[in-house]
PDB file of C-alpha atoms in Angstrom:
ATOM      1  CA  GLY A 154     -78.086-137.984   8.908  1.00 69.00           C
ATOM      2  CA  ALA A 155     -75.501-141.316   8.519  1.00 85.00           C
ATOM      3  CA  VAL A 156     -78.282-143.694   8.127  1.00 90.00           C
ATOM      4  CA  VAL A 157     -77.790-147.343   7.664  1.00 93.00           C
ATOM      5  CA  SER A 158     -80.269-149.615   6.707  1.00 94.00           C
ATOM      6  CA  GLN A 159     -79.874-153.794   6.692  1.00 96.00           C
ATOM      7  CA  HIS A 160     -82.881-156.065   5.111  1.00 96.00           C
ATOM      8  CA  PRO A 161     -84.278-158.648   6.063  1.00 96.00           C
ATOM      9  CA  SER A 162     -84.510-158.013   9.790  1.00 94.00           C
ATOM     10  CA  ARG A 163     -84.973-161.728  10.720  1.00 95.00           C
ATOM     11  CA  VAL A 164     -84.478-164.622   8.620  1.00 97.00           C
ATOM     12  CA  ILE A 165     -85.898-168.542   8.969  1.00 97.00           C
ATOM     13  CA  CYS A 166     -84.013-170.607   6.143  1.00 95.00           C
ATOM     14  CA  LYS A 167     -83.439-174.449   6.192  1.00 96.00           C
ATOM     15  CA  SER A 168     -80.099-176.437   5.875  1.00 96.00           C
ATOM     16  CA  GLY A 169     -78.479-175.655   2.785  1.00 96.00           C
ATOM     17  CA  THR A 170     -80.326-172.450   1.181  1.00 96.00           C
ATOM     18  CA  SER A 171     -78.269-169.158   0.501  1.00 97.00           C
ATOM     19  CA  VAL A 172     -79.639-166.320   2.275  1.00 97.00           C
ATOM     20  CA  LYS A 173     -78.722-162.324   1.141  1.00 97.00           C
ATOM     21  CA  ILE A 174     -78.730-159.537   3.834  1.00 97.00           C
ATOM     22  CA  GLU A 175     -78.760-156.649   2.280  1.00 97.00           C
ATOM     23  CA  CYS A 176     -77.135-152.893   3.599  1.00 96.00           C
ATOM     24  CA  ARG A 177     -77.783-149.473   2.497  1.00 96.00           C
ATOM     25  CA  SER A 178     -76.181-146.292   3.034  1.00 94.00           C
ATOM     26  CA  LEU A 179     -79.253-144.185   3.689  1.00 94.00           C
ATOM     27  CA  ASP A 180     -78.023-140.777   3.391  1.00 92.00           C
ATOM     28  CA  PHE A 181     -74.418-140.701   2.626  1.00 93.00           C
ATOM     29  CA  GLN A 182     -71.948-142.688   0.067  1.00 93.00           C
ATOM     30  CA  ALA A 183     -70.700-145.442   2.054  1.00 92.00           C
ATOM     31  CA  THR A 184     -67.173-146.356   0.478  1.00 90.00           C
ATOM     32  CA  THR A 185     -66.354-148.936   2.777  1.00 92.00           C
ATOM     33  CA  MET A 186     -68.928-151.443   4.113  1.00 94.00           C
ATOM     34  CA  PHE A 187     -68.027-153.923   6.752  1.00 95.00           C
ATOM     35  CA  TRP A 188     -69.769-156.737   7.839  1.00 96.00           C
ATOM     36  CA  TYR A 189     -69.696-158.358  11.633  1.00 95.00           C
ATOM     37  CA  ARG A 190     -70.549-161.264  12.910  1.00 95.00           C
ATOM     38  CA  GLN A 191     -72.291-161.795  16.982  1.00 90.00           C
ATOM     39  CA  PHE A 192     -73.153-164.414  18.650  1.00 83.00           C
ATOM     40  CA  PRO A 193     -75.025-164.690  21.837  1.00 79.00           C
ATOM     41  CA  LYS A 194     -73.882-162.171  24.772  1.00 75.00           C
ATOM     42  CA  GLN A 195     -70.543-162.241  22.806  1.00 80.00           C
ATOM     43  CA  SER A 196     -68.882-158.951  21.094  1.00 85.00           C
ATOM     44  CA  LEU A 197     -68.546-157.914  17.170  1.00 89.00           C
ATOM     45  CA  MET A 198     -66.524-159.916  15.041  1.00 91.00           C
ATOM     46  CA  LEU A 199     -65.768-158.582  11.995  1.00 93.00           C
ATOM     47  CA  MET A 200     -66.220-160.371   9.124  1.00 95.00           C
ATOM     48  CA  ALA A 201     -64.434-158.482   6.285  1.00 94.00           C
ATOM     49  CA  THR A 202     -64.676-155.472   5.180  1.00 93.00           C
ATOM     50  CA  SER A 203     -65.993-154.198   1.309  1.00 91.00           C
ATOM     51  CA  ASN A 204     -63.957-150.785  -1.055  1.00 88.00           C
ATOM     52  CA  GLU A 205     -67.345-150.053  -3.758  1.00 83.00           C
ATOM     53  CA  GLY A 206     -66.303-151.515  -6.762  1.00 81.00           C
ATOM     54  CA  SER A 207     -63.666-154.377  -5.506  1.00 83.00           C
ATOM     55  CA  LYS A 208     -63.366-157.647  -3.510  1.00 86.00           C
ATOM     56  CA  ALA A 209     -63.712-157.710  -0.587  1.00 91.00           C
ATOM     57  CA  THR A 210     -60.918-157.982   2.449  1.00 92.00           C
ATOM     58  CA  TYR A 211     -61.938-161.376   4.407  1.00 94.00           C
ATOM     59  CA  GLU A 212     -60.503-161.186   8.143  1.00 92.00           C
ATOM     60  CA  GLN A 213     -58.703-164.723   8.768  1.00 91.00           C
ATOM     61  CA  GLY A 214     -60.420-167.490   9.927  1.00 92.00           C
ATOM     62  CA  VAL A 215     -64.085-166.022   7.483  1.00 94.00           C
ATOM     63  CA  GLU A 216     -64.724-168.702   4.700  1.00 93.00           C
ATOM     64  CA  LYS A 217     -64.979-166.095   1.346  1.00 92.00           C
ATOM     65  CA  ASP A 218     -66.610-169.072  -0.728  1.00 94.00           C
ATOM     66  CA  LYS A 219     -69.452-169.219   2.348  1.00 95.00           C
ATOM     67  CA  PHE A 220     -70.400-165.656   2.441  1.00 96.00           C
ATOM     68  CA  LEU A 221     -69.592-163.528   0.205  1.00 95.00           C
ATOM     69  CA  ILE A 222     -69.862-159.585   0.271  1.00 94.00           C
ATOM     70  CA  ASN A 223     -70.950-157.648  -2.753  1.00 91.00           C
ATOM     71  CA  HIS A 224     -70.049-154.265  -3.101  1.00 89.00           C
ATOM     72  CA  ALA A 225     -71.166-153.306  -6.180  1.00 82.00           C
ATOM     73  CA  SER A 226     -72.789-149.337  -5.234  1.00 90.00           C
ATOM     74  CA  LEU A 227     -72.107-146.726  -2.803  1.00 91.00           C
ATOM     75  CA  THR A 228     -74.811-147.415  -1.223  1.00 94.00           C
ATOM     76  CA  LEU A 229     -75.746-150.685  -0.711  1.00 94.00           C
ATOM     77  CA  SER A 230     -73.501-154.060  -0.017  1.00 94.00           C
ATOM     78  CA  THR A 231     -74.761-157.629   0.106  1.00 95.00           C
ATOM     79  CA  LEU A 232     -73.444-160.015   2.280  1.00 97.00           C
ATOM     80  CA  THR A 233     -75.281-163.633   1.162  1.00 97.00           C
ATOM     81  CA  VAL A 234     -74.307-167.054   3.512  1.00 97.00           C
ATOM     82  CA  THR A 235     -74.238-169.678   0.885  1.00 96.00           C
ATOM     83  CA  SER A 236     -75.649-172.820   2.183  1.00 96.00           C
ATOM     84  CA  ALA A 237     -76.383-172.294   4.937  1.00 96.00           C
ATOM     85  CA  HIS A 238     -76.104-174.570   7.940  1.00 96.00           C
ATOM     86  CA  PRO A 239     -77.233-174.197  11.983  1.00 95.00           C
ATOM     87  CA  GLU A 240     -74.080-173.576  12.532  1.00 94.00           C
ATOM     88  CA  ASP A 241     -74.518-170.255  10.684  1.00 95.00           C
ATOM     89  CA  SER A 242     -77.138-169.229  13.004  1.00 95.00           C
ATOM     90  CA  SER A 243     -76.036-165.434  14.013  1.00 94.00           C
ATOM     91  CA  PHE A 244     -76.494-161.907  14.240  1.00 93.00           C
ATOM     92  CA  TYR A 245     -74.858-160.080  11.254  1.00 96.00           C
ATOM     93  CA  ILE A 246     -74.580-157.023  11.363  1.00 94.00           C
ATOM     94  CA  CYS A 247     -73.124-154.261   8.844  1.00 95.00           C
ATOM     95  CA  SER A 248     -71.388-150.169   9.042  1.00 94.00           C
ATOM     96  CA  ALA A 249     -70.923-147.903   6.345  1.00 94.00           C
ATOM     97  CA  ARG A 250     -68.343-145.737   6.405  1.00 91.00           C
ATOM     98  CA  GLY A 251     -68.187-142.194   4.191  1.00 90.00           C
ATOM     99  CA  GLN A 252     -65.839-139.115   3.533  1.00 89.00           C
ATOM    100  CA  GLY A 253     -65.954-135.749   4.979  1.00 87.00           C
ATOM    101  CA  PRO A 254     -68.563-136.541   7.828  1.00 85.00           C
ATOM    102  CA  TYR A 255     -69.511-139.978   7.749  1.00 85.00           C
ATOM    103  CA  ASN A 256     -65.989-140.439   8.084  1.00 83.00           C
ATOM    104  CA  GLU A 257     -66.514-142.817  10.988  1.00 83.00           C
ATOM    105  CA  GLN A 258     -69.257-146.502  10.743  1.00 88.00           C
ATOM    106  CA  PHE A 259     -72.289-145.908  11.335  1.00 91.00           C
ATOM    107  CA  PHE A 260     -73.626-149.165  12.367  1.00 92.00           C
ATOM    108  CA  GLY A 261     -77.121-151.154  11.176  1.00 93.00           C
ATOM    109  CA  PRO A 262     -79.166-152.267  12.846  1.00 92.00           C
ATOM    110  CA  GLY A 263     -78.270-156.140  12.241  1.00 93.00           C
ATOM    111  CA  THR A 264     -80.129-158.951  11.003  1.00 95.00           C
ATOM    112  CA  ARG A 265     -81.031-162.674  12.636  1.00 94.00           C
ATOM    113  CA  LEU A 266     -80.136-165.476  11.045  1.00 96.00           C
ATOM    114  CA  THR A 267     -81.642-168.618  11.719  1.00 96.00           C
ATOM    115  CA  VAL A 268     -80.718-171.843  10.500  1.00 96.00           C
ATOM    116  CA  LEU A 269     -82.939-175.241  10.809  1.00 95.00           C
TER     117      LEU A 269
ATOM    118  CA  ALA B 215     -52.336-155.054  17.034  1.00 79.00           C
ATOM    119  CA  GLN B 216     -54.972-152.566  18.336  1.00 86.00           C
ATOM    120  CA  SER B 217     -56.855-154.361  21.938  1.00 90.00           C
ATOM    121  CA  VAL B 218     -59.903-153.283  23.878  1.00 94.00           C
ATOM    122  CA  ALA B 219     -60.374-154.677  27.198  1.00 95.00           C
ATOM    123  CA  GLN B 220     -63.815-154.454  29.093  1.00 95.00           C
ATOM    124  CA  PRO B 221     -63.559-155.581  32.450  1.00 95.00           C
ATOM    125  CA  GLU B 222     -66.466-156.379  34.096  1.00 95.00           C
ATOM    126  CA  ASP B 223     -69.132-158.447  31.807  1.00 94.00           C
ATOM    127  CA  GLN B 224     -72.269-156.588  34.010  1.00 96.00           C
ATOM    128  CA  VAL B 225     -72.160-153.881  36.117  1.00 97.00           C
ATOM    129  CA  ASN B 226     -75.489-153.583  38.895  1.00 97.00           C
ATOM    130  CA  VAL B 227     -76.367-150.278  39.440  1.00 98.00           C
ATOM    131  CA  ALA B 228     -79.379-148.475  41.267  1.00 98.00           C
ATOM    132  CA  GLU B 229     -81.284-146.024  39.852  1.00 97.00           C
ATOM    133  CA  GLY B 230     -79.967-142.503  40.322  1.00 97.00           C
ATOM    134  CA  ASN B 231     -76.696-143.472  41.254  1.00 98.00           C
ATOM    135  CA  PRO B 232     -73.220-143.184  39.844  1.00 98.00           C
ATOM    136  CA  LEU B 233     -72.961-145.409  36.669  1.00 98.00           C
ATOM    137  CA  THR B 234     -69.339-146.314  35.416  1.00 98.00           C
ATOM    138  CA  VAL B 235     -68.418-148.720  32.793  1.00 98.00           C
ATOM    139  CA  LYS B 236     -64.684-149.905  32.758  1.00 98.00           C
ATOM    140  CA  CYS B 237     -62.628-149.711  29.350  1.00 98.00           C
ATOM    141  CA  THR B 238     -58.383-149.644  28.233  1.00 97.00           C
ATOM    142  CA  TYR B 239     -56.863-149.627  25.354  1.00 95.00           C
ATOM    143  CA  SER B 240     -53.846-150.684  23.111  1.00 92.00           C
ATOM    144  CA  VAL B 241     -53.009-148.629  19.769  1.00 88.00           C
ATOM    145  CA  SER B 242     -50.467-148.243  17.913  1.00 85.00           C
ATOM    146  CA  GLY B 243     -49.932-144.144  17.739  1.00 85.00           C
ATOM    147  CA  ASN B 244     -53.222-141.533  18.598  1.00 86.00           C
ATOM    148  CA  PRO B 245     -56.272-143.856  19.399  1.00 90.00           C
ATOM    149  CA  TYR B 246     -60.001-143.270  18.466  1.00 92.00           C
ATOM    150  CA  LEU B 247     -61.861-144.400  20.935  1.00 95.00           C
ATOM    151  CA  PHE B 248     -65.612-144.851  20.573  1.00 95.00           C
ATOM    152  CA  TRP B 249     -68.518-146.294  22.789  1.00 96.00           C
ATOM    153  CA  TYR B 250     -71.712-147.676  21.311  1.00 94.00           C
ATOM    154  CA  VAL B 251     -74.948-149.114  23.308  1.00 95.00           C
ATOM    155  CA  GLN B 252     -76.576-151.873  22.281  1.00 91.00           C
ATOM    156  CA  TYR B 253     -80.603-152.358  23.036  1.00 89.00           C
ATOM    157  CA  PRO B 254     -81.796-156.522  22.532  1.00 82.00           C
ATOM    158  CA  ASN B 255     -81.842-157.875  18.945  1.00 75.00           C
ATOM    159  CA  ARG B 256     -80.952-154.241  17.189  1.00 80.00           C
ATOM    160  CA  GLY B 257     -78.000-152.454  16.154  1.00 82.00           C
ATOM    161  CA  LEU B 258     -75.634-150.844  17.403  1.00 88.00           C
ATOM    162  CA  GLN B 259     -76.082-146.587  18.425  1.00 90.00           C
ATOM    163  CA  PHE B 260     -72.988-144.309  18.729  1.00 89.00           C
ATOM    164  CA  LEU B 261     -72.642-142.899  22.237  1.00 93.00           C
ATOM    165  CA  LEU B 262     -69.811-140.752  22.081  1.00 93.00           C
ATOM    166  CA  LYS B 263     -66.179-140.671  20.581  1.00 92.00           C
ATOM    167  CA  TYR B 264     -62.488-139.198  21.120  1.00 94.00           C
ATOM    168  CA  ILE B 265     -60.676-137.629  18.531  1.00 90.00           C
ATOM    169  CA  THR B 266     -58.064-135.051  19.672  1.00 87.00           C
ATOM    170  CA  GLY B 267     -58.783-132.634  22.269  1.00 87.00           C
ATOM    171  CA  ASP B 268     -60.754-132.130  25.816  1.00 90.00           C
ATOM    172  CA  ASN B 269     -60.618-135.075  27.312  1.00 93.00           C
ATOM    173  CA  LEU B 270     -63.907-134.668  28.959  1.00 95.00           C
ATOM    174  CA  VAL B 271     -65.964-135.964  26.168  1.00 95.00           C
ATOM    175  CA  LYS B 272     -69.714-135.666  26.501  1.00 95.00           C
ATOM    176  CA  GLY B 273     -71.752-137.139  24.511  1.00 93.00           C
ATOM    177  CA  SER B 274     -75.933-138.657  23.522  1.00 90.00           C
ATOM    178  CA  TYR B 275     -78.571-139.370  26.620  1.00 92.00           C
ATOM    179  CA  GLY B 276     -75.918-137.508  29.047  1.00 95.00           C
ATOM    180  CA  PHE B 277     -73.661-140.453  29.146  1.00 97.00           C
ATOM    181  CA  GLU B 278     -69.476-138.554  29.250  1.00 97.00           C
ATOM    182  CA  ALA B 279     -65.975-140.702  28.706  1.00 98.00           C
ATOM    183  CA  GLU B 280     -63.181-139.687  30.152  1.00 96.00           C
ATOM    184  CA  PHE B 281     -59.606-139.972  27.906  1.00 96.00           C
ATOM    185  CA  ASN B 282     -57.452-141.060  30.052  1.00 96.00           C
ATOM    186  CA  LYS B 283     -53.210-141.251  28.043  1.00 93.00           C
ATOM    187  CA  SER B 284     -51.438-142.226  30.833  1.00 94.00           C
ATOM    188  CA  GLN B 285     -53.539-145.435  32.416  1.00 96.00           C
ATOM    189  CA  THR B 286     -55.485-145.651  28.539  1.00 96.00           C
ATOM    190  CA  SER B 287     -58.312-145.894  29.601  1.00 97.00           C
ATOM    191  CA  PHE B 288     -61.261-143.972  28.208  1.00 98.00           C
ATOM    192  CA  HIS B 289     -64.136-145.173  31.394  1.00 98.00           C
ATOM    193  CA  LEU B 290     -67.871-144.457  30.099  1.00 98.00           C
ATOM    194  CA  LYS B 291     -69.704-142.818  32.698  1.00 98.00           C
ATOM    195  CA  LYS B 292     -73.365-141.418  33.962  1.00 98.00           C
ATOM    196  CA  PRO B 293     -74.213-139.558  37.086  1.00 97.00           C
ATOM    197  CA  SER B 294     -77.725-140.882  37.450  1.00 97.00           C
ATOM    198  CA  ALA B 295     -77.989-143.883  35.805  1.00 97.00           C
ATOM    199  CA  LEU B 296     -81.833-144.103  34.253  1.00 97.00           C
ATOM    200  CA  VAL B 297     -83.799-147.844  34.273  1.00 96.00           C
ATOM    201  CA  SER B 298     -83.693-147.587  30.070  1.00 95.00           C
ATOM    202  CA  ASP B 299     -80.052-147.260  30.087  1.00 96.00           C
ATOM    203  CA  SER B 300     -80.354-150.714  31.024  1.00 96.00           C
ATOM    204  CA  ALA B 301     -78.212-152.344  28.333  1.00 96.00           C
ATOM    205  CA  LEU B 302     -75.055-154.088  26.738  1.00 94.00           C
ATOM    206  CA  TYR B 303     -72.165-150.972  25.902  1.00 96.00           C
ATOM    207  CA  PHE B 304     -69.032-151.494  24.034  1.00 95.00           C
ATOM    208  CA  CYS B 305     -66.229-149.522  24.063  1.00 96.00           C
ATOM    209  CA  ALA B 306     -63.649-149.704  20.278  1.00 95.00           C
ATOM    210  CA  VAL B 307     -60.759-147.674  19.041  1.00 93.00           C
ATOM    211  CA  ARG B 308     -58.612-147.891  16.414  1.00 86.00           C
ATOM    212  CA  GLY B 309     -55.276-146.138  15.510  1.00 77.00           C
ATOM    213  CA  ALA B 310     -55.554-142.890  14.163  1.00 69.00           C
ATOM    214  CA  ILE B 311     -53.257-144.463  10.865  1.00 64.00           C
ATOM    215  CA  LYS B 312     -54.826-144.931   8.083  1.00 60.00           C
ATOM    216  CA  ALA B 313     -52.671-147.993   7.196  1.00 52.00           C
ATOM    217  CA  ALA B 314     -54.989-150.137   9.806  1.00 50.00           C
ATOM    218  CA  GLY B 315     -58.034-149.631   7.431  1.00 56.00           C
ATOM    219  CA  ASN B 316     -59.262-148.428  10.092  1.00 68.00           C
ATOM    220  CA  LYS B 317     -61.131-151.075  11.202  1.00 83.00           C
ATOM    221  CA  LEU B 318     -62.117-150.856  14.438  1.00 89.00           C
ATOM    222  CA  THR B 319     -61.994-152.827  17.151  1.00 90.00           C
ATOM    223  CA  PHE B 320     -64.847-153.886  20.296  1.00 92.00           C
ATOM    224  CA  GLY B 321     -64.042-154.521  24.198  1.00 93.00           C
ATOM    225  CA  GLY B 322     -66.385-158.047  25.012  1.00 92.00           C
ATOM    226  CA  GLY B 323     -68.843-155.294  25.967  1.00 94.00           C
ATOM    227  CA  THR B 324     -69.995-154.546  29.825  1.00 96.00           C
ATOM    228  CA  ARG B 325     -74.170-154.803  30.653  1.00 95.00           C
ATOM    229  CA  VAL B 326     -75.936-152.653  32.374  1.00 97.00           C
ATOM    230  CA  LEU B 327     -78.409-153.185  34.568  1.00 97.00           C
ATOM    231  CA  VAL B 328     -79.539-149.980  36.863  1.00 97.00           C
ATOM    232  CA  LYS B 329     -82.779-151.619  39.225  1.00 96.00           C
ATOM    233  CA  PRO B 330     -85.398-149.880  39.748  1.00 95.00           C
TER     234      PRO B 330
END
């Protein structure tokens, strides 16, 4: 149990385009989803926290208009990187938390974004 | 504010020897402590957690960790390391108080290299 998937696993895009990353909880309902960014050889940096049906809460320094987060259902959250630039290239990891036995963060496998 | 320190960027150990990865933390109230492992280009895999109870926590793949309240430490240990244990290890903490939003704070990570 407690499986979280991400799609795509890797994406390469041109500068200026937008990219959408999906995060799904496969076998539990995720009341909260978290989006992290990880630079090479560095730790995870929390970007935002989203609760189902409400607006995401962004961490300080994270541009909400740049990184659009939608958590429209209890099993799906999406992160859209708008007008991507090379400096947005990174490894993006989501996690999902539910209720009861799922009341901890379960992590997805990550998405490698490369912006050319 | 909560924080986690992993003082060693890298730990080298010979296969079959004991492995220790250090972690100290700072948090208000009682801590919830976690260890995760990350293989290249992969998401985080949960190893173990301490919530309450016995100070020695046993987890996946033969790993264990000891919670030491007086030293605010939660070091990860394995009695006999395997080459396949070579990976990046993260310690994380969150406070038991819900007001913190259940946010996890990660340490900087420790790379473990097990040599045959």
